[in-house]
Amino acid sequence: MAQDVERAEGLSQEELVRLVVDFFHRTMVHHTLWFAEVEHQMGMAKALELLGAVWEKSGAIQMKRLSEAFGFEIENGVPKALAAMPKEKLLLLLADLGRNWLAGDGVWFQAVEASYGIWDAKRCNDSCWARFSPFEAWSIRRFLGLPENPGLPGLKKALGFRLYAGINVQSIVEEGPASLLFRMDNCRVQAARKKKGLEDYPCKSGGLVEYRTFAGQIDPRIRTACIACPPDAHPDDWFCAWRFTL
């Protein structure tokens, strides 16, 4: 890029396109930083409450402007082309979005690990899950319209709508009215390591944060116990297992 350019008008076509993409990135990061700071100042519960109101208003504003810029129609708050997409393609898109999310998570981990080592990467990873997991549970609760304190039936339903659900293989066993056993039968990350002849990634510390905060956000009465999670030994037919009790 030319160093003497002072305004966007002086950029080439290719540079302008790159700047547009960069603006998208800045907007996403700014949105996230707002949430992070409100969570820091006011706590997670209030931050999530405000996020609900902010996203409804902000999302509608951004969608309207994007539709005007790109010339697509909006139907019920979403792009009409997306609404007209066949169910099979929508399910494939969900899986692709899940894989993109997981890839982004891995890129962040590897970037920190390459510069500062695996333990700093694990520390950042676990802290990230402490915020993302309750957010995802909150988002799923809103999407499904789950009532307050939906118990184990609500948790079982919510687990099927996580970003992980479409890219990993998981199973749930109802052990009784007050106990639920969740197993990650095939994990993309661990399966990829196994294929390369590597040992399991020791994800237990992150998993304890992830599953406890997810379940607690769905219903604070739910307690989470780890059956096994790497580096724990586990059978060949699953990588980690968790028991949720009411």
PDB file of C-alpha atoms in Angstrom:
ATOM      1  CA  MET A   1       0.000   0.000   0.000  1.00  0.00           C
ATOM      2  CA  ALA A   2       1.283   3.490  -0.861  1.00  0.00           C
ATOM      3  CA  GLN A   3       2.690   5.148   2.239  1.00  0.00           C
ATOM      4  CA  ASP A   4       1.729   8.662   1.102  1.00  0.00           C
ATOM      5  CA  VAL A   5      -2.019   7.993   0.877  1.00  0.00           C
ATOM      6  CA  GLU A   6      -3.853  10.015   3.521  1.00  0.00           C
ATOM      7  CA  ARG A   7      -7.510   9.124   2.851  1.00  0.00           C
ATOM      8  CA  ALA A   8      -9.486   6.215   1.446  1.00  0.00           C
ATOM      9  CA  GLU A   9     -10.130   8.124  -1.777  1.00  0.00           C
ATOM     10  CA  GLY A  10      -6.462   7.696  -2.695  1.00  0.00           C
ATOM     11  CA  LEU A  11      -6.534   3.901  -2.481  1.00  0.00           C
ATOM     12  CA  SER A  12      -6.668   1.530  -5.423  1.00  0.00           C
ATOM     13  CA  GLN A  13      -9.674  -0.732  -6.027  1.00  0.00           C
ATOM     14  CA  GLU A  14      -7.925  -3.713  -4.427  1.00  0.00           C
ATOM     15  CA  GLU A  15      -6.841  -1.677  -1.416  1.00  0.00           C
ATOM     16  CA  LEU A  16     -10.366  -0.352  -0.920  1.00  0.00           C
ATOM     17  CA  VAL A  17     -11.731  -3.896  -0.898  1.00  0.00           C
ATOM     18  CA  ARG A  18      -9.194  -4.878   1.756  1.00  0.00           C
ATOM     19  CA  LEU A  19     -10.165  -1.819   3.798  1.00  0.00           C
ATOM     20  CA  VAL A  20     -13.844  -2.791   3.618  1.00  0.00           C
ATOM     21  CA  VAL A  21     -12.998  -6.235   5.025  1.00  0.00           C
ATOM     22  CA  ASP A  22     -10.864  -4.577   7.723  1.00  0.00           C
ATOM     23  CA  PHE A  23     -13.832  -2.376   8.681  1.00  0.00           C
ATOM     24  CA  PHE A  24     -15.921  -5.516   9.195  1.00  0.00           C
ATOM     25  CA  HIS A  25     -13.199  -6.899  11.440  1.00  0.00           C
ATOM     26  CA  ARG A  26     -12.938  -3.702  13.492  1.00  0.00           C
ATOM     27  CA  THR A  27     -16.704  -3.611  13.961  1.00  0.00           C
ATOM     28  CA  MET A  28     -16.780  -7.186  15.280  1.00  0.00           C
ATOM     29  CA  VAL A  29     -13.880  -6.568  17.656  1.00  0.00           C
ATOM     30  CA  HIS A  30     -15.413  -3.308  18.926  1.00  0.00           C
ATOM     31  CA  HIS A  31     -18.728  -5.069  19.589  1.00  0.00           C
ATOM     32  CA  THR A  32     -16.857  -7.752  21.548  1.00  0.00           C
ATOM     33  CA  LEU A  33     -14.802  -5.232  23.510  1.00  0.00           C
ATOM     34  CA  TRP A  34     -17.954  -3.379  24.539  1.00  0.00           C
ATOM     35  CA  PHE A  35     -19.391  -6.618  25.901  1.00  0.00           C
ATOM     36  CA  ALA A  36     -16.130  -7.497  27.651  1.00  0.00           C
ATOM     37  CA  GLU A  37     -15.911  -4.104  29.348  1.00  0.00           C
ATOM     38  CA  VAL A  38     -19.548  -4.104  30.467  1.00  0.00           C
ATOM     39  CA  GLU A  39     -18.987  -7.619  31.852  1.00  0.00           C
ATOM     40  CA  HIS A  40     -15.888  -6.350  33.672  1.00  0.00           C
ATOM     41  CA  GLN A  41     -17.659  -3.302  35.101  1.00  0.00           C
ATOM     42  CA  MET A  42     -21.104  -4.763  35.849  1.00  0.00           C
ATOM     43  CA  GLY A  43     -20.796  -8.546  35.869  1.00  0.00           C
ATOM     44  CA  MET A  44     -21.797 -11.263  33.426  1.00  0.00           C
ATOM     45  CA  ALA A  45     -25.528 -11.285  34.229  1.00  0.00           C
ATOM     46  CA  LYS A  46     -25.999  -7.572  33.520  1.00  0.00           C
ATOM     47  CA  ALA A  47     -23.720  -7.715  30.481  1.00  0.00           C
ATOM     48  CA  LEU A  48     -25.811 -10.508  28.942  1.00  0.00           C
ATOM     49  CA  GLU A  49     -29.029  -8.640  29.699  1.00  0.00           C
ATOM     50  CA  LEU A  50     -27.705  -5.555  27.907  1.00  0.00           C
ATOM     51  CA  LEU A  51     -26.294  -7.643  25.072  1.00  0.00           C
ATOM     52  CA  GLY A  52     -29.769  -8.922  24.303  1.00  0.00           C
ATOM     53  CA  ALA A  53     -31.109  -5.402  23.814  1.00  0.00           C
ATOM     54  CA  VAL A  54     -28.004  -4.191  21.975  1.00  0.00           C
ATOM     55  CA  TRP A  55     -27.898  -7.073  19.492  1.00  0.00           C
ATOM     56  CA  GLU A  56     -31.564  -6.749  18.561  1.00  0.00           C
ATOM     57  CA  LYS A  57     -31.116  -3.070  17.722  1.00  0.00           C
ATOM     58  CA  SER A  58     -27.562  -3.145  16.363  1.00  0.00           C
ATOM     59  CA  GLY A  59     -28.114  -6.281  14.303  1.00  0.00           C
ATOM     60  CA  ALA A  60     -31.163  -4.762  12.605  1.00  0.00           C
ATOM     61  CA  ILE A  61     -29.274  -1.539  11.799  1.00  0.00           C
ATOM     62  CA  GLN A  62     -26.302  -3.389  10.335  1.00  0.00           C
ATOM     63  CA  MET A  63     -28.460  -5.798   8.326  1.00  0.00           C
ATOM     64  CA  LYS A  64     -30.429  -2.916   6.800  1.00  0.00           C
ATOM     65  CA  ARG A  65     -27.277  -1.056   5.735  1.00  0.00           C
ATOM     66  CA  LEU A  66     -25.651  -4.185   4.354  1.00  0.00           C
ATOM     67  CA  SER A  67     -28.779  -4.994   2.354  1.00  0.00           C
ATOM     68  CA  GLU A  68     -28.712  -1.504   0.836  1.00  0.00           C
ATOM     69  CA  ALA A  69     -24.984  -1.748   0.032  1.00  0.00           C
ATOM     70  CA  PHE A  70     -25.091  -5.248  -1.472  1.00  0.00           C
ATOM     71  CA  GLY A  71     -28.580  -5.095  -2.957  1.00  0.00           C
ATOM     72  CA  PHE A  72     -30.172  -8.041  -1.182  1.00  0.00           C
ATOM     73  CA  GLU A  73     -33.691  -8.190   0.213  1.00  0.00           C
ATOM     74  CA  ILE A  74     -34.499  -8.769   3.876  1.00  0.00           C
ATOM     75  CA  GLU A  75     -37.283 -11.069   5.009  1.00  0.00           C
ATOM     76  CA  ASN A  76     -38.169 -11.334   8.700  1.00  0.00           C
ATOM     77  CA  GLY A  77     -34.881  -9.728   9.675  1.00  0.00           C
ATOM     78  CA  VAL A  78     -32.615 -12.047   7.641  1.00  0.00           C
ATOM     79  CA  PRO A  79     -31.384 -12.014   4.029  1.00  0.00           C
ATOM     80  CA  LYS A  80     -34.137 -13.348   1.753  1.00  0.00           C
ATOM     81  CA  ALA A  81     -31.616 -15.516  -0.119  1.00  0.00           C
ATOM     82  CA  LEU A  82     -30.708 -17.193   3.162  1.00  0.00           C
ATOM     83  CA  ALA A  83     -34.376 -17.716   4.022  1.00  0.00           C
ATOM     84  CA  ALA A  84     -34.914 -19.348   0.602  1.00  0.00           C
ATOM     85  CA  MET A  85     -31.952 -21.719   0.935  1.00  0.00           C
ATOM     86  CA  PRO A  86     -32.900 -25.436   1.114  1.00  0.00           C
ATOM     87  CA  LYS A  87     -32.773 -27.018   4.547  1.00  0.00           C
ATOM     88  CA  GLU A  88     -29.938 -29.350   3.516  1.00  0.00           C
ATOM     89  CA  LYS A  89     -27.763 -26.395   2.492  1.00  0.00           C
ATOM     90  CA  LEU A  90     -28.581 -24.532   5.696  1.00  0.00           C
ATOM     91  CA  LEU A  91     -27.444 -27.531   7.736  1.00  0.00           C
ATOM     92  CA  LEU A  92     -24.209 -27.683   5.718  1.00  0.00           C
ATOM     93  CA  LEU A  93     -23.741 -23.961   6.326  1.00  0.00           C
ATOM     94  CA  LEU A  94     -24.179 -24.454  10.075  1.00  0.00           C
ATOM     95  CA  ALA A  95     -21.496 -27.152  10.014  1.00  0.00           C
ATOM     96  CA  ASP A  96     -19.172 -24.876   8.035  1.00  0.00           C
ATOM     97  CA  LEU A  97     -19.746 -22.052  10.513  1.00  0.00           C
ATOM     98  CA  GLY A  98     -18.949 -24.426  13.364  1.00  0.00           C
ATOM     99  CA  ARG A  99     -15.736 -25.513  11.681  1.00  0.00           C
ATOM    100  CA  ASN A 100     -14.776 -21.879  11.056  1.00  0.00           C
ATOM    101  CA  TRP A 101     -15.379 -21.088  14.713  1.00  0.00           C
ATOM    102  CA  LEU A 102     -13.238 -24.022  15.842  1.00  0.00           C
ATOM    103  CA  ALA A 103     -10.486 -23.112  13.364  1.00  0.00           C
ATOM    104  CA  GLY A 104     -10.422 -19.563  14.711  1.00  0.00           C
ATOM    105  CA  ASP A 105     -10.156 -20.908  18.240  1.00  0.00           C
ATOM    106  CA  GLY A 106      -7.219 -23.077  17.197  1.00  0.00           C
ATOM    107  CA  VAL A 107      -5.459 -20.223  15.408  1.00  0.00           C
ATOM    108  CA  TRP A 108      -5.632 -18.085  18.554  1.00  0.00           C
ATOM    109  CA  PHE A 109      -4.296 -20.936  20.692  1.00  0.00           C
ATOM    110  CA  GLN A 110      -1.418 -21.632  18.309  1.00  0.00           C
ATOM    111  CA  ALA A 111      -0.531 -17.939  18.053  1.00  0.00           C
ATOM    112  CA  VAL A 112      -0.191 -17.606  21.828  1.00  0.00           C
ATOM    113  CA  GLU A 113       1.594 -20.947  22.113  1.00  0.00           C
ATOM    114  CA  ALA A 114       4.122 -20.027  19.384  1.00  0.00           C
ATOM    115  CA  SER A 115       5.043 -16.773  21.137  1.00  0.00           C
ATOM    116  CA  TYR A 116       4.701 -17.608  24.839  1.00  0.00           C
ATOM    117  CA  GLY A 117       4.407 -21.382  25.241  1.00  0.00           C
ATOM    118  CA  ILE A 118       1.640 -23.896  25.817  1.00  0.00           C
ATOM    119  CA  TRP A 119       0.910 -23.007  29.450  1.00  0.00           C
ATOM    120  CA  ASP A 120       0.178 -19.364  28.679  1.00  0.00           C
ATOM    121  CA  ALA A 121      -1.943 -20.553  25.756  1.00  0.00           C
ATOM    122  CA  LYS A 122      -3.870 -22.913  28.050  1.00  0.00           C
ATOM    123  CA  ARG A 123      -4.377 -20.144  30.604  1.00  0.00           C
ATOM    124  CA  CYS A 124      -5.787 -17.807  27.959  1.00  0.00           C
ATOM    125  CA  ASN A 125      -7.888 -20.641  26.514  1.00  0.00           C
ATOM    126  CA  ASP A 126      -9.464 -21.524  29.860  1.00  0.00           C
ATOM    127  CA  SER A 127     -10.205 -17.874  30.674  1.00  0.00           C
ATOM    128  CA  CYS A 128     -11.802 -17.437  27.254  1.00  0.00           C
ATOM    129  CA  TRP A 129     -14.078 -20.430  27.865  1.00  0.00           C
ATOM    130  CA  ALA A 130     -15.113 -18.953  31.220  1.00  0.00           C
ATOM    131  CA  ARG A 131     -16.734 -16.143  29.234  1.00  0.00           C
ATOM    132  CA  PHE A 132     -17.722 -17.801  25.969  1.00  0.00           C
ATOM    133  CA  SER A 133     -19.445 -20.853  27.440  1.00  0.00           C
ATOM    134  CA  PRO A 134     -22.013 -18.939  29.551  1.00  0.00           C
ATOM    135  CA  PHE A 135     -22.533 -16.561  26.627  1.00  0.00           C
ATOM    136  CA  GLU A 136     -23.260 -19.462  24.280  1.00  0.00           C
ATOM    137  CA  ALA A 137     -25.653 -20.983  26.818  1.00  0.00           C
ATOM    138  CA  TRP A 138     -27.419 -17.618  27.155  1.00  0.00           C
ATOM    139  CA  SER A 139     -27.637 -17.300  23.365  1.00  0.00           C
ATOM    140  CA  ILE A 140     -29.113 -20.786  23.031  1.00  0.00           C
ATOM    141  CA  ARG A 141     -31.617 -20.135  25.835  1.00  0.00           C
ATOM    142  CA  ARG A 142     -32.845 -17.029  23.998  1.00  0.00           C
ATOM    143  CA  PHE A 143     -33.009 -18.831  20.662  1.00  0.00           C
ATOM    144  CA  LEU A 144     -34.971 -21.785  22.062  1.00  0.00           C
ATOM    145  CA  GLY A 145     -37.099 -19.687  24.405  1.00  0.00           C
ATOM    146  CA  LEU A 146     -36.194 -21.872  27.376  1.00  0.00           C
ATOM    147  CA  PRO A 147     -37.888 -20.869  30.622  1.00  0.00           C
ATOM    148  CA  GLU A 148     -36.030 -19.913  33.771  1.00  0.00           C
ATOM    149  CA  ASN A 149     -34.525 -22.962  35.486  1.00  0.00           C
ATOM    150  CA  PRO A 150     -35.471 -25.508  32.771  1.00  0.00           C
ATOM    151  CA  GLY A 151     -33.636 -28.304  34.583  1.00  0.00           C
ATOM    152  CA  LEU A 152     -31.928 -31.230  32.920  1.00  0.00           C
ATOM    153  CA  PRO A 153     -34.436 -31.424  30.019  1.00  0.00           C
ATOM    154  CA  GLY A 154     -33.490 -27.830  29.141  1.00  0.00           C
ATOM    155  CA  LEU A 155     -29.788 -28.620  29.382  1.00  0.00           C
ATOM    156  CA  LYS A 156     -30.168 -31.705  27.179  1.00  0.00           C
ATOM    157  CA  LYS A 157     -31.903 -29.623  24.533  1.00  0.00           C
ATOM    158  CA  ALA A 158     -29.343 -26.806  24.747  1.00  0.00           C
ATOM    159  CA  LEU A 159     -26.380 -29.168  24.326  1.00  0.00           C
ATOM    160  CA  GLY A 160     -27.737 -30.083  20.893  1.00  0.00           C
ATOM    161  CA  PHE A 161     -27.521 -26.482  19.688  1.00  0.00           C
ATOM    162  CA  ARG A 162     -23.902 -25.669  20.570  1.00  0.00           C
ATOM    163  CA  LEU A 163     -21.387 -24.782  17.870  1.00  0.00           C
ATOM    164  CA  TYR A 164     -19.740 -28.099  18.705  1.00  0.00           C
ATOM    165  CA  ALA A 165     -22.906 -30.106  18.115  1.00  0.00           C
ATOM    166  CA  GLY A 166     -22.718 -30.062  14.324  1.00  0.00           C
ATOM    167  CA  ILE A 167     -19.021 -30.859  13.999  1.00  0.00           C
ATOM    168  CA  ASN A 168     -18.394 -33.371  16.799  1.00  0.00           C
ATOM    169  CA  VAL A 169     -20.210 -36.607  17.601  1.00  0.00           C
ATOM    170  CA  GLN A 170     -21.837 -36.534  21.018  1.00  0.00           C
ATOM    171  CA  SER A 171     -24.322 -38.660  22.934  1.00  0.00           C
ATOM    172  CA  ILE A 172     -26.504 -38.203  26.008  1.00  0.00           C
ATOM    173  CA  VAL A 173     -27.760 -40.881  28.403  1.00  0.00           C
ATOM    174  CA  GLU A 174     -30.595 -40.049  30.794  1.00  0.00           C
ATOM    175  CA  GLU A 175     -29.610 -41.879  33.969  1.00  0.00           C
ATOM    176  CA  GLY A 176     -32.757 -40.859  35.822  1.00  0.00           C
ATOM    177  CA  PRO A 177     -34.881 -37.784  36.560  1.00  0.00           C
ATOM    178  CA  ALA A 178     -31.966 -36.047  38.270  1.00  0.00           C
ATOM    179  CA  SER A 179     -28.899 -37.231  36.323  1.00  0.00           C
ATOM    180  CA  LEU A 180     -27.668 -36.801  32.765  1.00  0.00           C
ATOM    181  CA  LEU A 181     -24.511 -38.331  31.250  1.00  0.00           C
ATOM    182  CA  PHE A 182     -22.962 -36.454  28.316  1.00  0.00           C
ATOM    183  CA  ARG A 183     -20.201 -38.004  26.190  1.00  0.00           C
ATOM    184  CA  MET A 184     -18.061 -36.509  23.449  1.00  0.00           C
ATOM    185  CA  ASP A 185     -17.768 -39.633  21.328  1.00  0.00           C
ATOM    186  CA  ASN A 186     -15.674 -38.039  18.601  1.00  0.00           C
ATOM    187  CA  CYS A 187     -13.836 -34.734  19.017  1.00  0.00           C
ATOM    188  CA  ARG A 188     -12.406 -33.122  15.862  1.00  0.00           C
ATOM    189  CA  VAL A 189      -9.389 -31.758  17.732  1.00  0.00           C
ATOM    190  CA  GLN A 190      -8.494 -34.980  19.523  1.00  0.00           C
ATOM    191  CA  ALA A 191      -9.275 -37.159  16.507  1.00  0.00           C
ATOM    192  CA  ALA A 192      -6.929 -35.057  14.359  1.00  0.00           C
ATOM    193  CA  ARG A 193      -4.159 -35.443  16.956  1.00  0.00           C
ATOM    194  CA  LYS A 194      -4.762 -39.182  17.137  1.00  0.00           C
ATOM    195  CA  LYS A 195      -4.518 -39.439  13.342  1.00  0.00           C
ATOM    196  CA  LYS A 196      -1.113 -37.726  13.505  1.00  0.00           C
ATOM    197  CA  GLY A 197       0.078 -40.123  16.215  1.00  0.00           C
ATOM    198  CA  LEU A 198       0.014 -37.430  18.914  1.00  0.00           C
ATOM    199  CA  GLU A 199      -1.164 -37.830  22.486  1.00  0.00           C
ATOM    200  CA  ASP A 200      -4.490 -36.341  23.557  1.00  0.00           C
ATOM    201  CA  TYR A 201      -4.453 -32.612  24.179  1.00  0.00           C
ATOM    202  CA  PRO A 202      -4.922 -32.131  27.964  1.00  0.00           C
ATOM    203  CA  CYS A 203      -8.199 -30.215  27.820  1.00  0.00           C
ATOM    204  CA  LYS A 204      -9.618 -31.089  31.251  1.00  0.00           C
ATOM    205  CA  SER A 205      -8.926 -27.689  32.831  1.00  0.00           C
ATOM    206  CA  GLY A 206     -10.757 -25.963  29.994  1.00  0.00           C
ATOM    207  CA  GLY A 207     -13.537 -28.548  30.015  1.00  0.00           C
ATOM    208  CA  LEU A 208     -14.227 -28.019  33.715  1.00  0.00           C
ATOM    209  CA  VAL A 209     -14.733 -24.317  33.048  1.00  0.00           C
ATOM    210  CA  GLU A 210     -16.656 -24.902  29.815  1.00  0.00           C
ATOM    211  CA  TYR A 211     -19.227 -27.430  31.000  1.00  0.00           C
ATOM    212  CA  ARG A 212     -19.770 -26.031  34.490  1.00  0.00           C
ATOM    213  CA  THR A 213     -20.421 -22.503  33.271  1.00  0.00           C
ATOM    214  CA  PHE A 214     -22.591 -23.705  30.376  1.00  0.00           C
ATOM    215  CA  ALA A 215     -24.789 -25.851  32.615  1.00  0.00           C
ATOM    216  CA  GLY A 216     -24.920 -23.171  35.316  1.00  0.00           C
ATOM    217  CA  GLN A 217     -26.118 -20.569  32.821  1.00  0.00           C
ATOM    218  CA  ILE A 218     -28.909 -22.890  31.655  1.00  0.00           C
ATOM    219  CA  ASP A 219     -29.949 -23.630  35.234  1.00  0.00           C
ATOM    220  CA  PRO A 220     -27.901 -22.613  38.310  1.00  0.00           C
ATOM    221  CA  ARG A 221     -29.175 -25.661  40.208  1.00  0.00           C
ATOM    222  CA  ILE A 222     -27.275 -28.034  37.903  1.00  0.00           C
ATOM    223  CA  ARG A 223     -24.000 -29.477  39.172  1.00  0.00           C
ATOM    224  CA  THR A 224     -21.291 -30.768  36.826  1.00  0.00           C
ATOM    225  CA  ALA A 225     -18.852 -33.611  37.469  1.00  0.00           C
ATOM    226  CA  CYS A 226     -16.121 -34.850  35.168  1.00  0.00           C
ATOM    227  CA  ILE A 227     -16.124 -38.603  34.549  1.00  0.00           C
ATOM    228  CA  ALA A 228     -12.934 -38.414  32.468  1.00  0.00           C
ATOM    229  CA  CYS A 229     -11.279 -35.893  30.170  1.00  0.00           C
ATOM    230  CA  PRO A 230      -7.739 -35.846  28.746  1.00  0.00           C
ATOM    231  CA  PRO A 231      -5.152 -36.220  30.186  1.00  0.00           C
ATOM    232  CA  ASP A 232      -7.366 -38.761  32.020  1.00  0.00           C
ATOM    233  CA  ALA A 233      -7.483 -42.248  30.566  1.00  0.00           C
ATOM    234  CA  HIS A 234     -10.637 -42.934  28.555  1.00  0.00           C
ATOM    235  CA  PRO A 235     -12.067 -45.771  26.428  1.00  0.00           C
ATOM    236  CA  ASP A 236     -11.706 -45.773  22.659  1.00  0.00           C
ATOM    237  CA  ASP A 237     -15.369 -44.953  22.015  1.00  0.00           C
ATOM    238  CA  TRP A 238     -15.325 -41.500  23.671  1.00  0.00           C
ATOM    239  CA  PHE A 239     -12.855 -38.751  24.555  1.00  0.00           C
ATOM    240  CA  CYS A 240     -14.549 -37.069  27.514  1.00  0.00           C
ATOM    241  CA  ALA A 241     -17.661 -37.612  29.619  1.00  0.00           C
ATOM    242  CA  TRP A 242     -19.550 -35.385  32.041  1.00  0.00           C
ATOM    243  CA  ARG A 243     -22.349 -36.023  34.519  1.00  0.00           C
ATOM    244  CA  PHE A 244     -24.926 -33.329  35.218  1.00  0.00           C
ATOM    245  CA  THR A 245     -27.126 -33.616  38.296  1.00  0.00           C
ATOM    246  CA  LEU A 246     -29.942 -31.467  39.611  1.00  0.00           C
TER     247      LEU A 246
END
